[in-house]
mmCIF file of C-alpha atoms and ligand atoms in Angstrom:
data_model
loop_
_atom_site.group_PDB
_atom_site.id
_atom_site.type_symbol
_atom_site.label_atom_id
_atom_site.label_comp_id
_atom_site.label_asym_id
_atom_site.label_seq_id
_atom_site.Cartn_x
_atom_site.Cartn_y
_atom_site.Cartn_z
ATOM 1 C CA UNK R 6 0.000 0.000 0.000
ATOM 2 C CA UNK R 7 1.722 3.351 -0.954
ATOM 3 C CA UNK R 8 2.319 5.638 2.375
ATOM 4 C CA UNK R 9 -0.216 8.793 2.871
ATOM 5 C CA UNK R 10 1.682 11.538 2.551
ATOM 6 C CA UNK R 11 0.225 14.074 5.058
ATOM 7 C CA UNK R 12 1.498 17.354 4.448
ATOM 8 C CA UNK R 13 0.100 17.373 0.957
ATOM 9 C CA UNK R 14 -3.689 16.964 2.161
ATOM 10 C CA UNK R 15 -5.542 20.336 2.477
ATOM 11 C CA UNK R 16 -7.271 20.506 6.114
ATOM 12 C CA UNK R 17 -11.202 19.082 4.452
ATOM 13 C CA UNK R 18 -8.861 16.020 2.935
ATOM 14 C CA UNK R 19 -7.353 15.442 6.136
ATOM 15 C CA UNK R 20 -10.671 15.328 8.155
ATOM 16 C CA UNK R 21 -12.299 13.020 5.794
ATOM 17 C CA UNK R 22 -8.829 10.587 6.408
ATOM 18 C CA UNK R 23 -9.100 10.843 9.981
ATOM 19 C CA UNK R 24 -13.139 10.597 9.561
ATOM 20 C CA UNK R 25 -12.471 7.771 8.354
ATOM 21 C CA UNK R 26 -10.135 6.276 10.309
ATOM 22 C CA UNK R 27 -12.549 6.882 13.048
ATOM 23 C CA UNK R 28 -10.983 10.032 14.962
ATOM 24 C CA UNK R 29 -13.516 12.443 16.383
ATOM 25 C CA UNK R 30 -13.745 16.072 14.502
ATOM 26 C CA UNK R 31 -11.124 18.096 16.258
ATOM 27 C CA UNK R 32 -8.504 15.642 15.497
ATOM 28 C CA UNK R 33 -7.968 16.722 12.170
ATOM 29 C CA UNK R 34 -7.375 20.408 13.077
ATOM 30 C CA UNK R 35 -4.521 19.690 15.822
ATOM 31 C CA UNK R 36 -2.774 17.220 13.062
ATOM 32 C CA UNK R 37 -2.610 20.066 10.525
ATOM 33 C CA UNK R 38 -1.669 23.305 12.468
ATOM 34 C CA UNK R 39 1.242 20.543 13.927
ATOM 35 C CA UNK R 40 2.142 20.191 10.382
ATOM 36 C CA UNK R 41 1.612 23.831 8.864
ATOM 37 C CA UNK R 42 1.642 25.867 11.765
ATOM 38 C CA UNK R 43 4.026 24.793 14.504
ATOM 39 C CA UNK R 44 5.576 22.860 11.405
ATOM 40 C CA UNK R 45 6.968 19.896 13.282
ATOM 41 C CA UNK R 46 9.086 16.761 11.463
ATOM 42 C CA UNK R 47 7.600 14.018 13.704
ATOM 43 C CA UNK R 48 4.395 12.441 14.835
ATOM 44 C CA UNK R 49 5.967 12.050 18.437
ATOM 45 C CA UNK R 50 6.261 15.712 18.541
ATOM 46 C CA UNK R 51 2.077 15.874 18.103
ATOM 47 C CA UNK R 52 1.718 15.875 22.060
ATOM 48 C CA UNK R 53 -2.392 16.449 22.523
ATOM 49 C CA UNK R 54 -2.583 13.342 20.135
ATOM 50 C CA UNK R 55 -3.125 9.617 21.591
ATOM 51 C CA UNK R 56 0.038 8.076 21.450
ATOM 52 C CA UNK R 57 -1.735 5.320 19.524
ATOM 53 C CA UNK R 58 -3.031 7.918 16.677
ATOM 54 C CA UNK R 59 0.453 9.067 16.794
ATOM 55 C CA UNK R 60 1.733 5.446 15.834
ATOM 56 C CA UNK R 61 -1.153 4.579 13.512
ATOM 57 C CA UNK R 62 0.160 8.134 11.121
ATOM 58 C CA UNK R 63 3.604 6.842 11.780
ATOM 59 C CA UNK R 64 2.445 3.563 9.948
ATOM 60 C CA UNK R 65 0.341 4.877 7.613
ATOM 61 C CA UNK R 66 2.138 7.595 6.289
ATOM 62 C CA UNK R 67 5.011 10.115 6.314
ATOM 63 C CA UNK R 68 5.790 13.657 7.285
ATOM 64 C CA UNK R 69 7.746 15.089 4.544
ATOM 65 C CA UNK R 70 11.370 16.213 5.435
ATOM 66 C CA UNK R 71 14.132 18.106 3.998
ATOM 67 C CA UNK R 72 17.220 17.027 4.243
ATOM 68 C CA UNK R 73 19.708 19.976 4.090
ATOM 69 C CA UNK R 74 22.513 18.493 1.854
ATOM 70 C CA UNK R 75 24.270 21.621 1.324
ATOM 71 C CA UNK R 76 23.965 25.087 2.577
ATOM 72 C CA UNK R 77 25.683 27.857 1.769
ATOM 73 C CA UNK R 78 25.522 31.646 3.226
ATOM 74 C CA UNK R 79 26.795 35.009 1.442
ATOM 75 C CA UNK R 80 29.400 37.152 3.093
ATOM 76 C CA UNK R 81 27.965 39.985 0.810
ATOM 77 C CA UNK R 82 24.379 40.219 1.622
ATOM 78 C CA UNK R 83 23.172 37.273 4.056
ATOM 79 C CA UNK R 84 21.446 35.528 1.223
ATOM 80 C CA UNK R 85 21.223 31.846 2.343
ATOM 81 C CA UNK R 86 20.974 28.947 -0.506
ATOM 82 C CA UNK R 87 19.754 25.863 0.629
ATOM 83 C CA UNK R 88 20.331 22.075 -1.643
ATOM 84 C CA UNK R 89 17.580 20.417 -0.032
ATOM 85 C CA UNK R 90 17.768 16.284 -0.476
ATOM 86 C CA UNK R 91 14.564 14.672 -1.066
ATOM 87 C CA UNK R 92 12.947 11.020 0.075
ATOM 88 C CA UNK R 93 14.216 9.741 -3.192
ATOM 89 C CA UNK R 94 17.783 11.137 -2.822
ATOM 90 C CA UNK R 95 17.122 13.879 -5.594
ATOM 91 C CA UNK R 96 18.010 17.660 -4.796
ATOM 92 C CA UNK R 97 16.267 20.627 -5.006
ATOM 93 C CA UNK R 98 17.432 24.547 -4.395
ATOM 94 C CA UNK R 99 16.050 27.281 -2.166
ATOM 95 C CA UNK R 100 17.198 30.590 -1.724
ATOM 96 C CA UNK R 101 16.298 32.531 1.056
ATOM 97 C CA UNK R 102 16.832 36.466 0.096
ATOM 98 C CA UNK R 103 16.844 39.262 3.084
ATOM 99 C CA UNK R 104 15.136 42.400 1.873
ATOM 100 C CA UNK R 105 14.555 45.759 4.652
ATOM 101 C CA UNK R 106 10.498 44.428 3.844
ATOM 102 C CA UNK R 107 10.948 41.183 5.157
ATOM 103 C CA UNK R 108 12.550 37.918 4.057
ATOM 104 C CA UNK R 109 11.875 36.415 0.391
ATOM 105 C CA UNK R 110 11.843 33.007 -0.304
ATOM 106 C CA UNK R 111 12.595 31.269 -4.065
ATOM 107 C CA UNK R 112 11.211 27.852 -4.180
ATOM 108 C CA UNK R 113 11.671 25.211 -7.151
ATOM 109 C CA UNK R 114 8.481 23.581 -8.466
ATOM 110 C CA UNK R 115 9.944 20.794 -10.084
ATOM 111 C CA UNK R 116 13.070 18.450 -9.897
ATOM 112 C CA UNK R 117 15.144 19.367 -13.413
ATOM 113 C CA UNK R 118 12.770 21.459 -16.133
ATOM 114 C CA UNK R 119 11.937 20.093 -19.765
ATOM 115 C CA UNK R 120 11.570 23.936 -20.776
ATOM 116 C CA UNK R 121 14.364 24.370 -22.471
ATOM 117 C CA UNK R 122 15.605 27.986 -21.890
ATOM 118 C CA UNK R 123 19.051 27.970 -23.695
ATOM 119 C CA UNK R 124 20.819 30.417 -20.871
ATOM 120 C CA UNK R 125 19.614 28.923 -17.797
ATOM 121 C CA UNK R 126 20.956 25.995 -16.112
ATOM 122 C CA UNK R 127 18.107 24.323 -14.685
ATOM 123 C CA UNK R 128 16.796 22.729 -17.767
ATOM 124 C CA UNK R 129 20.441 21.315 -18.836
ATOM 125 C CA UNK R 130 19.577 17.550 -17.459
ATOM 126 C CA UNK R 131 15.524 17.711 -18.555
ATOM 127 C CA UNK R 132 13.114 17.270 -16.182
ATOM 128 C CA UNK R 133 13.148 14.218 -13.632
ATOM 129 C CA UNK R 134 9.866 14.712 -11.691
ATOM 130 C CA UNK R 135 7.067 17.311 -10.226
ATOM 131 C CA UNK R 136 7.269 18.546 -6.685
ATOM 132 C CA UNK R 137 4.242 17.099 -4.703
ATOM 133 C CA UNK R 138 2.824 19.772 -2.910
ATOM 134 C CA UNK R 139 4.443 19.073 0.509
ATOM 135 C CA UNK R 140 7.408 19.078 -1.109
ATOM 136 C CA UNK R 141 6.877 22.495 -1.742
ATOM 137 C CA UNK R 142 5.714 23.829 1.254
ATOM 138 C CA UNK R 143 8.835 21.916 3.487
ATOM 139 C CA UNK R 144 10.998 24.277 1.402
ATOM 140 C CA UNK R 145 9.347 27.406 3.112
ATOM 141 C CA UNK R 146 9.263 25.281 6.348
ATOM 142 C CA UNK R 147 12.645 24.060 6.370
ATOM 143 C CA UNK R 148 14.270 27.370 5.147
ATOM 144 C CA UNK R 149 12.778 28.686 8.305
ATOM 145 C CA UNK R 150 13.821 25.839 10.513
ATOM 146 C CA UNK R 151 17.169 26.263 9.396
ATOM 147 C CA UNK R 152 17.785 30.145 8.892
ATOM 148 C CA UNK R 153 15.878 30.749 12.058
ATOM 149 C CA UNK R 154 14.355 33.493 9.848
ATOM 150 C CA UNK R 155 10.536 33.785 9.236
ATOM 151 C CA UNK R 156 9.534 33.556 5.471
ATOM 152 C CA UNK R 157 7.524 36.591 4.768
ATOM 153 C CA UNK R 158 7.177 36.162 0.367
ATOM 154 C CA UNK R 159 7.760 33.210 -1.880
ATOM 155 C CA UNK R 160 8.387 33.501 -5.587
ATOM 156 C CA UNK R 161 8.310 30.379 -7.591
ATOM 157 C CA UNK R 162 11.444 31.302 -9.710
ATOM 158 C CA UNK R 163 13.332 28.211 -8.469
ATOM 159 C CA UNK R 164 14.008 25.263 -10.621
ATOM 160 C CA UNK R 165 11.042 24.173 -13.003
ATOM 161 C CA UNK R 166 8.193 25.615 -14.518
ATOM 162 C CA UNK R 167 5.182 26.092 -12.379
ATOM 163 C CA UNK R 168 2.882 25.693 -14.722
ATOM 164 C CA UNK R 169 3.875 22.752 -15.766
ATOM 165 C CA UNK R 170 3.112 21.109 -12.585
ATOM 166 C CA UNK R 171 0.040 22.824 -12.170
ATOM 167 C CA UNK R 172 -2.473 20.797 -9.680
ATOM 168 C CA UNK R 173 0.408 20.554 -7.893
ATOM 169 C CA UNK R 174 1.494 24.173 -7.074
ATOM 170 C CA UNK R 175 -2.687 25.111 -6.553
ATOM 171 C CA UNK R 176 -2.641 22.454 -4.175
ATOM 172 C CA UNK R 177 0.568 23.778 -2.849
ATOM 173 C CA UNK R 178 -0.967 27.518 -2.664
ATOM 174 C CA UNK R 179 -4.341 26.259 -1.035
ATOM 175 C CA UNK R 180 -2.709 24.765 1.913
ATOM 176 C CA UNK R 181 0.272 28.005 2.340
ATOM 177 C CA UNK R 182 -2.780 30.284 2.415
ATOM 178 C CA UNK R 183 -5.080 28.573 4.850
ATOM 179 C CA UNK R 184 -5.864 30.275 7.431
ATOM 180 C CA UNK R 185 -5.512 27.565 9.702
ATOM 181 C CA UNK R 186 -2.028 26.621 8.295
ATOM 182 C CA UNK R 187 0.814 29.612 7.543
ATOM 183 C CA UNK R 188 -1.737 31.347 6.589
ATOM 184 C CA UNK R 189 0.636 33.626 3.561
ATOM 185 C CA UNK R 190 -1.604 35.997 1.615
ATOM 186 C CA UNK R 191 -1.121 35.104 -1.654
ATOM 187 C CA UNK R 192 -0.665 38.567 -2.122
ATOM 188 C CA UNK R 193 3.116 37.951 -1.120
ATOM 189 C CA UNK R 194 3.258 35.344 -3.562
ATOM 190 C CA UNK R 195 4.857 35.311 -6.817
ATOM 191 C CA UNK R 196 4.309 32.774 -9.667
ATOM 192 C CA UNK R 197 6.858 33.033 -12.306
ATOM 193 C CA UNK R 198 6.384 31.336 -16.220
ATOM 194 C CA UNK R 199 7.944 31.158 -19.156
ATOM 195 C CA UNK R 200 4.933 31.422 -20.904
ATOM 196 C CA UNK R 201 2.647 28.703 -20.959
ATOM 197 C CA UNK R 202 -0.583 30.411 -22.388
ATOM 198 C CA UNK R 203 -2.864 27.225 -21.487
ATOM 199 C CA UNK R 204 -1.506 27.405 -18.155
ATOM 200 C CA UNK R 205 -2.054 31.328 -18.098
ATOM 201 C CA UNK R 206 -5.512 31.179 -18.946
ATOM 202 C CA UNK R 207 -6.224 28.292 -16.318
ATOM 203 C CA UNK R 208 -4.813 30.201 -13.088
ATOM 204 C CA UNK R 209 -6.840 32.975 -15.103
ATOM 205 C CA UNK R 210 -10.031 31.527 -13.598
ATOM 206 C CA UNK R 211 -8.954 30.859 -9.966
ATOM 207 C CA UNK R 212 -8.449 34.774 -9.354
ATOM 208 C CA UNK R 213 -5.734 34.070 -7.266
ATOM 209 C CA UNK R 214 -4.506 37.777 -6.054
ATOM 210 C CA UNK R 215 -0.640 36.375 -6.224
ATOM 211 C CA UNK R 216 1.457 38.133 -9.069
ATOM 212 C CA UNK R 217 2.003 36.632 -12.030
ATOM 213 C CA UNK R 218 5.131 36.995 -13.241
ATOM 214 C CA UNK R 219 6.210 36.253 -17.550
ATOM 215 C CA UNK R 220 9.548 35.562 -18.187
ATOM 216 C CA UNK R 221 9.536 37.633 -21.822
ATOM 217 C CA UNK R 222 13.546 37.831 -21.981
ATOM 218 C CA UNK R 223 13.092 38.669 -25.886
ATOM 219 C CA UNK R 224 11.082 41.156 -27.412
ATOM 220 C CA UNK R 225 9.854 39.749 -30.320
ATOM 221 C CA UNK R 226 9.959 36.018 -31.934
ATOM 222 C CA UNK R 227 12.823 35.816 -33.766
ATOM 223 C CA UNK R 228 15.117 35.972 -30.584
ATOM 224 C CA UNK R 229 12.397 34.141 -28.390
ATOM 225 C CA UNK R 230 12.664 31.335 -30.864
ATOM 226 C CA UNK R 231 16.256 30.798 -30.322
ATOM 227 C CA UNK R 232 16.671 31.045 -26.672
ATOM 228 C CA UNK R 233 13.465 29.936 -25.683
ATOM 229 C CA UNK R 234 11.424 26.503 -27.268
ATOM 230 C CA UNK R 235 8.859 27.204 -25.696
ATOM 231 C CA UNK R 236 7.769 30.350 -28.229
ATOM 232 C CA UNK R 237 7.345 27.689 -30.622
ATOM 233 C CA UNK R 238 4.310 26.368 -28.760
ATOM 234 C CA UNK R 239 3.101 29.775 -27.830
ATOM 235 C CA UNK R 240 4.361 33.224 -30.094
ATOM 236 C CA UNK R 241 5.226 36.192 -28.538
ATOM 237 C CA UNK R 242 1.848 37.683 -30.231
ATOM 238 C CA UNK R 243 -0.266 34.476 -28.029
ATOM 239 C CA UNK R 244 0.998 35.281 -24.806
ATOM 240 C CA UNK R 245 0.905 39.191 -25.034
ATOM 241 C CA UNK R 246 -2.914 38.142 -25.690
ATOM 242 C CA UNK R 247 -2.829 35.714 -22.623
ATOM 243 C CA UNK R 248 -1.369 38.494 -20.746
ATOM 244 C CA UNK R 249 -3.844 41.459 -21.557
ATOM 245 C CA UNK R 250 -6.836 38.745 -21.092
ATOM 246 C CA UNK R 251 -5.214 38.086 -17.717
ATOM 247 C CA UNK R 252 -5.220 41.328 -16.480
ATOM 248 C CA UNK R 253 -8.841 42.716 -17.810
ATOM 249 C CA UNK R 254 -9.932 39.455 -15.906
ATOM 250 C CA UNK R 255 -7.504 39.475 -12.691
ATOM 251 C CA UNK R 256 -7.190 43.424 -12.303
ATOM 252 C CA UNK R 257 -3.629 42.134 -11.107
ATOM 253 C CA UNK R 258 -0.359 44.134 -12.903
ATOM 254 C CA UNK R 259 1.766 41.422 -14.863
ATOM 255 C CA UNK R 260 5.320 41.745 -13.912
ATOM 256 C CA UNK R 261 7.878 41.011 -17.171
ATOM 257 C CA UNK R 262 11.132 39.412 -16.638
ATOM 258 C CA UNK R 263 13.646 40.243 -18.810
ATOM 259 C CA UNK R 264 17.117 38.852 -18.636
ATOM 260 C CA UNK R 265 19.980 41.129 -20.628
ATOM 261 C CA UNK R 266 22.547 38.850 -22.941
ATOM 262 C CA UNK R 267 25.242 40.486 -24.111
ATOM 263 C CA UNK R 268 24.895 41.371 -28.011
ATOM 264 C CA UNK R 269 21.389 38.848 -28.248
ATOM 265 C CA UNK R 270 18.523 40.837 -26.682
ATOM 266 C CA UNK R 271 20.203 44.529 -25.330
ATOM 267 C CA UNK R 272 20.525 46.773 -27.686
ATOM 268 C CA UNK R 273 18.733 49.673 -28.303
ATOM 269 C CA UNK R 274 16.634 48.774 -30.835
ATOM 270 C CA UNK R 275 15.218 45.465 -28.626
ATOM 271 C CA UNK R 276 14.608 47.816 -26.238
ATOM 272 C CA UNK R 277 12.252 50.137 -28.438
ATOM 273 C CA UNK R 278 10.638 47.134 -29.716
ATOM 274 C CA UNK R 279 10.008 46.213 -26.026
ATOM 275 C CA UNK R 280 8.363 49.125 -24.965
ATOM 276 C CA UNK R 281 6.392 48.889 -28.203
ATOM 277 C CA UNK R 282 4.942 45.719 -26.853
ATOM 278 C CA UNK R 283 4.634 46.329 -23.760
ATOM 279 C CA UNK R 284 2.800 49.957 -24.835
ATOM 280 C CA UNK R 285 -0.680 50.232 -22.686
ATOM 281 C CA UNK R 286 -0.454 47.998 -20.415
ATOM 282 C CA UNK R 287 0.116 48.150 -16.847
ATOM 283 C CA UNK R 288 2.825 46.271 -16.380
ATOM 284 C CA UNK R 289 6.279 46.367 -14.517
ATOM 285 C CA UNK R 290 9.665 44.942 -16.125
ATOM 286 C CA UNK R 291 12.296 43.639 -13.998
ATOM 287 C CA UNK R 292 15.411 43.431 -15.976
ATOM 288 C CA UNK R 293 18.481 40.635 -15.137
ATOM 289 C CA UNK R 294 21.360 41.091 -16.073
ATOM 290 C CA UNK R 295 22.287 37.192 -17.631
ATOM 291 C CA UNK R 296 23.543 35.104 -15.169
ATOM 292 C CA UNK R 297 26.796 33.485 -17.350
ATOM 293 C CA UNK R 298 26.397 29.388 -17.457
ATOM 294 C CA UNK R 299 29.200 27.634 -17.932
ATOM 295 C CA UNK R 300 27.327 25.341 -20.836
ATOM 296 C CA UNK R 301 25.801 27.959 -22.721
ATOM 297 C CA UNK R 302 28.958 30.424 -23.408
ATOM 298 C CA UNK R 303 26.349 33.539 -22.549
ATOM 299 C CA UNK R 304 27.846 37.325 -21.309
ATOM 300 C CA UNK R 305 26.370 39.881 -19.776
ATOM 301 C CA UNK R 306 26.642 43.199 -21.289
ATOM 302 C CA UNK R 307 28.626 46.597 -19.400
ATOM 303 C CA UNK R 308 26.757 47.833 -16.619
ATOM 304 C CA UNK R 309 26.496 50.737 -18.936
ATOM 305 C CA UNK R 310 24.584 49.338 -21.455
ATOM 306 C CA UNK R 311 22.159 47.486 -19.208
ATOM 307 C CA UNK R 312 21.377 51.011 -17.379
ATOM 308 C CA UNK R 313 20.983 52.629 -21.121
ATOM 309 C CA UNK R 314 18.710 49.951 -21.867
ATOM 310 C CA UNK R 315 16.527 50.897 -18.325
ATOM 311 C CA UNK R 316 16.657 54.210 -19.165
ATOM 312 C CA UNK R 317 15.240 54.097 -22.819
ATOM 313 C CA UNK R 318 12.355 51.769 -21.416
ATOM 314 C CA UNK R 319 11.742 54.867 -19.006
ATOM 315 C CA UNK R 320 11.711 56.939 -21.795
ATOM 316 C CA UNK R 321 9.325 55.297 -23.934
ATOM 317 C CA UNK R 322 6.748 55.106 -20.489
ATOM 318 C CA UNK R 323 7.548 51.660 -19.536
ATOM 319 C CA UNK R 324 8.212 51.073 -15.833
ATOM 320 C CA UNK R 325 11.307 49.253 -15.495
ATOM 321 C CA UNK R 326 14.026 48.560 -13.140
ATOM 322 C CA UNK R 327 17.221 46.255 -12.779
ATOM 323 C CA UNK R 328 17.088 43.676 -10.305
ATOM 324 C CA UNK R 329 19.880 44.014 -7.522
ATOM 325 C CA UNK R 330 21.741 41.072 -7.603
ATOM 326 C CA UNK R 331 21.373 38.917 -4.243
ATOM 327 C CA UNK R 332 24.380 35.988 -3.719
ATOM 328 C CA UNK R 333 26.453 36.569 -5.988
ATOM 329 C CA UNK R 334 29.123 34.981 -4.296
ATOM 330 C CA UNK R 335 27.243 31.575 -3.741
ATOM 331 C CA UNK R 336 26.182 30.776 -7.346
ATOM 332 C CA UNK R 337 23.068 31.830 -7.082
ATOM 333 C CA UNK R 338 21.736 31.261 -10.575
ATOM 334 C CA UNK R 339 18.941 28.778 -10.316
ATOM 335 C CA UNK R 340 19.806 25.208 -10.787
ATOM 336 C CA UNK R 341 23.664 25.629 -10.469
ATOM 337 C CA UNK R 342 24.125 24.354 -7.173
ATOM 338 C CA UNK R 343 22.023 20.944 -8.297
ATOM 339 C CA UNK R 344 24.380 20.771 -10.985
ATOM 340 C CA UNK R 345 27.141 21.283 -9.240
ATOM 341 C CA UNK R 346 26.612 18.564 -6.875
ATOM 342 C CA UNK R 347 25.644 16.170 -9.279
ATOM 343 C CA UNK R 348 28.766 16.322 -11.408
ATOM 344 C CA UNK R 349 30.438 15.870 -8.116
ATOM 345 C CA UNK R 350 28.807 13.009 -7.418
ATOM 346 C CA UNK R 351 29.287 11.504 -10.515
ATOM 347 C CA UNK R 352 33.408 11.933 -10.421
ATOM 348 C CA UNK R 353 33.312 10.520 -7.035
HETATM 349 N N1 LIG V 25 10.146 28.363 -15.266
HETATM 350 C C1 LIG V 25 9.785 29.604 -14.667
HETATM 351 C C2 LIG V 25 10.404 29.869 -13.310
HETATM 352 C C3 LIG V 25 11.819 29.465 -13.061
HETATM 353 S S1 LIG V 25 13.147 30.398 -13.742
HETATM 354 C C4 LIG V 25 10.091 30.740 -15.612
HETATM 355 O O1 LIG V 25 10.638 30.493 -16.674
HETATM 356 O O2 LIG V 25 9.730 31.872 -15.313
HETATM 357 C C5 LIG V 25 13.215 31.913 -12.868
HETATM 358 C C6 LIG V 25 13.704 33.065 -13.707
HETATM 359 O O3 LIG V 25 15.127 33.022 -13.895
HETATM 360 C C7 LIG V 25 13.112 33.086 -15.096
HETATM 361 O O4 LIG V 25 12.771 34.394 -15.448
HETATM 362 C C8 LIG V 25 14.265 32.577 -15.929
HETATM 363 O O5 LIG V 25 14.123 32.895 -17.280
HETATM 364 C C9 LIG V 25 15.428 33.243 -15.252
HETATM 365 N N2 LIG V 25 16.742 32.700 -15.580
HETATM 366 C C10 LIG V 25 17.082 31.426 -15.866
HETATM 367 N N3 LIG V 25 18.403 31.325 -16.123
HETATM 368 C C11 LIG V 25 18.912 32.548 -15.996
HETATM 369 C C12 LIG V 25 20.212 33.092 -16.140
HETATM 370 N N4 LIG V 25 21.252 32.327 -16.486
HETATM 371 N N5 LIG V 25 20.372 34.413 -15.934
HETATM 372 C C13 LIG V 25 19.323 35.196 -15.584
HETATM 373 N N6 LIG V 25 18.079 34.745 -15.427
HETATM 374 C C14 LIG V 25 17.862 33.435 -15.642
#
C-alpha cells in the first residue's frame, strides 16, 4: 500500500482521512496546524494526540522532510541557498533572500525542467519529476527551521516551470494560504512562467490575487525562438494576448522578466521594440542582467549598457528597473548548485 503523505492533504482532505479512520472532529485540526503551523518533522512531537493515533500516522504515512545536503551563506548580503535532499535522494534549491520588507523566499516547483531555456541551467539535465505539494511547502518550512528566519514572500522562480506542474502548485498555494495553516496571503506570492498560455488562462479563472510573473527575456519572436522553445508552442503575439486577457480578468499588474545577454537581446533597438509591446499595459519589467552558465557560453553586457537599456524603457513610459543582484558569491543562478553537486557526485 503506498504511504499517505500528510502534508500534501488540504485541512477538508485530512478530516475526511481521519473521519475515516474513526478520529472524532477536532482531530484533524490539531494534526494540521502541527504540520503547517508549529511545522513539526515528527508524529511524536504531536503531544495532545493519543500516542496510539500518533503510531497509527507513523504507519500509515510520512511527514515530509528536507534534508539539508548543502547550505551555503553570502558574506555579501546574508542571502542563504539551501540544496535540499529529497525522500528519493534527488536535490532541489532554495534561496532565502533578506530584503529591509521582510525575508523572500525562491522555491523550485519541479526536480530538473523540460523547458528548455538555452541560458539557464536548470533545464540542462531535462526534467526528472514534479514537486508534490508538501514538497513544496517543506521548502518554506525548512528554510525557516534552518535560517531561524521567518519567510515573509515566496516567488516560484526556483528550478522548473510552475505551470507545468500545475495541480500541484494550486494544491501547494491552497494549503500556504489557509488560514488555519501559515496562513501567507497570496498577495506575497509570486508565480513566475515562461509562458505557458494554457496554463495562463487556467490560473486565469482561480483569481488568485498572487502576481504573475512572464519571463519575456526577448522582445519579439525571432530571438524568443532561439533562446526559448517554448515560443514555438506559444508566439510572442499568443501570450501578449494571454497576458492582456489576464489582467482585464484578474485586475492584477503582470510583472515582465527580462534577462539582458550580451549582443542577443540589449541593444537599443530590442529595447524600443520592447516598450512597443509592452505599450498600454500596466505592467512592470524587472530586468536581469544574464547570469553566465558555464554550458551555454552567454555574457552579460557593461553595466552601462544594461542602465541605457533601463533608461530608454523609461523613456518610452515603460516602468522598469534592474534587479539588484542577491548571492552573488554563492552561485546563485537557479539550478547551479544541483548541478554542481551532481557532477560531483558523478566523479566521485
Ligand atoms: N520556469 C519559470 C520559473 C523558473 S526560472 C520561468 O521560466 O519563469 C526563474 C527566472 O530566472 C526566469 O525568469 C528565468 O528565465 C530566469 N533565468 C534562468 N536562467 C537565468 C540566467 N542564467 N540568468 C538570468 N536569469 C535566468
Amino acid at each position: 500500500m503506498t504511504k499517505i503523505d500528510y502534508k500534501s492533504l488540504t485541512l477538508g482532505e485530512l478530516k475526511t482521512l481521519l473521519g475515516e479512520m474513526g478520529q472524532p472532529a477536532f482531530r484533524a485540526g490539531q494534526v494540521y496546524s502541527w504540520l503547517h503551523q508549529k511545522q513539526v518533522t515528527s508524529f511524536e512531537e504531536m503531544t495532545n494526540l493519543p500516542q496510539a493515533l500518533r503510531d497509527r500516522l507513523a504507519q500509515e504515512g510520512y511527514i515530509t522532510v528536507h534534508k539539508v545536503a548543502r547550505k551555503l551563506v553570502s558574506k555579501l548580503d546574508g542571502t542563504q541557498k539551501f540544496l535540499f535532499q529529497l525522500r528519493d535522494g534527488n536535490c532541489i534549491e532554495t534561496v532565502l533572500m533578506k530584503y529591509k520588507h521582510g525575508n523572500s523566499l525562491c522555491i523550485s516547483s519541479q526536480v530538473g525542467c523540460r523547458m528548455g531555456c538555452n541560458f539557464c541551467a536548470s533545464t540542462l539535465g531535462g526534467l526528472v519529476r514534479n514537486l508534490t505539494p508538501s514538497e513544496m511547502l517543506e521548502e518554506v518550512y525548512a528554510a525557516q527551521r534552518e535560517s531561524g528566519e521567518k519567510v515573509a514572500s515566496i516567488v516560484l522562480m526556483g528550478i522548473g516551470e510552475p505551470l507545468d506542474n500545475f495541480d500541484n502548485v494550486m494544491q501547494f498555494l491552497e494549503i500556504l494560504s489557509s488560514p488555519e495553516g501559515m496562513n501567507l496571503s497570496l498577495r506575497h506570492v509570486s508565480l513566475s512562467t515562461c509562458g505557458l498560455v494554457d496554463g495562463i488562462y487556467k490560473l486565469m479563472e482561480k483569481k488568485l490575487q498572487l502576481t504573475l510573473s512572464i519571463s519575456l527575456h526577448a522582445p519579439n519572436d525571432e530571438i524568443r525562438n532561439r533562446t526559448m522553445p517554448v515560443n514555438k508552442k506559444y508566439n510572442v503575439a499568443e501570450l501578449m494576448k494571454a497576458c492582456r486577457d489576464y489582467f482585464r480578468v484578474t485586475g492584477r499588474r503582470i510583472s515582465f522578466e527580462y534577462a539582458l545577454i550580451g549582443g542577443v537581446n540589449d541593444r537599443p533597438q530590442d529595447a524600443k521594440e520592447l516598450a512597443a509591446l509592452l505599450k498600454g499595459m500596466p505592467c512592470h519589467v524587472n530586468l536581469i542582467p544574464v547570469n553566465p552558465v558555464k554550458e551555454r557560453g552567454y555574457q552579460r553586457g557593461s553595466r552601462e549598457s544594461i542602465a541605457r537599456f533601463q533608461q530608454q524603457l523609461e523613456k518610452l513610459g515603460i516602468n522598469a528597473t534592474v534587479r539588484r543582484e542577491l548571492g552573488s558569491d554563492i552561485n546563485a543562478a537557479c539550478g547551479q548548485l544541483r548541478r554542481a553537486a551532481e557532477q560531483e557526485a558523478q566523479q566521485r
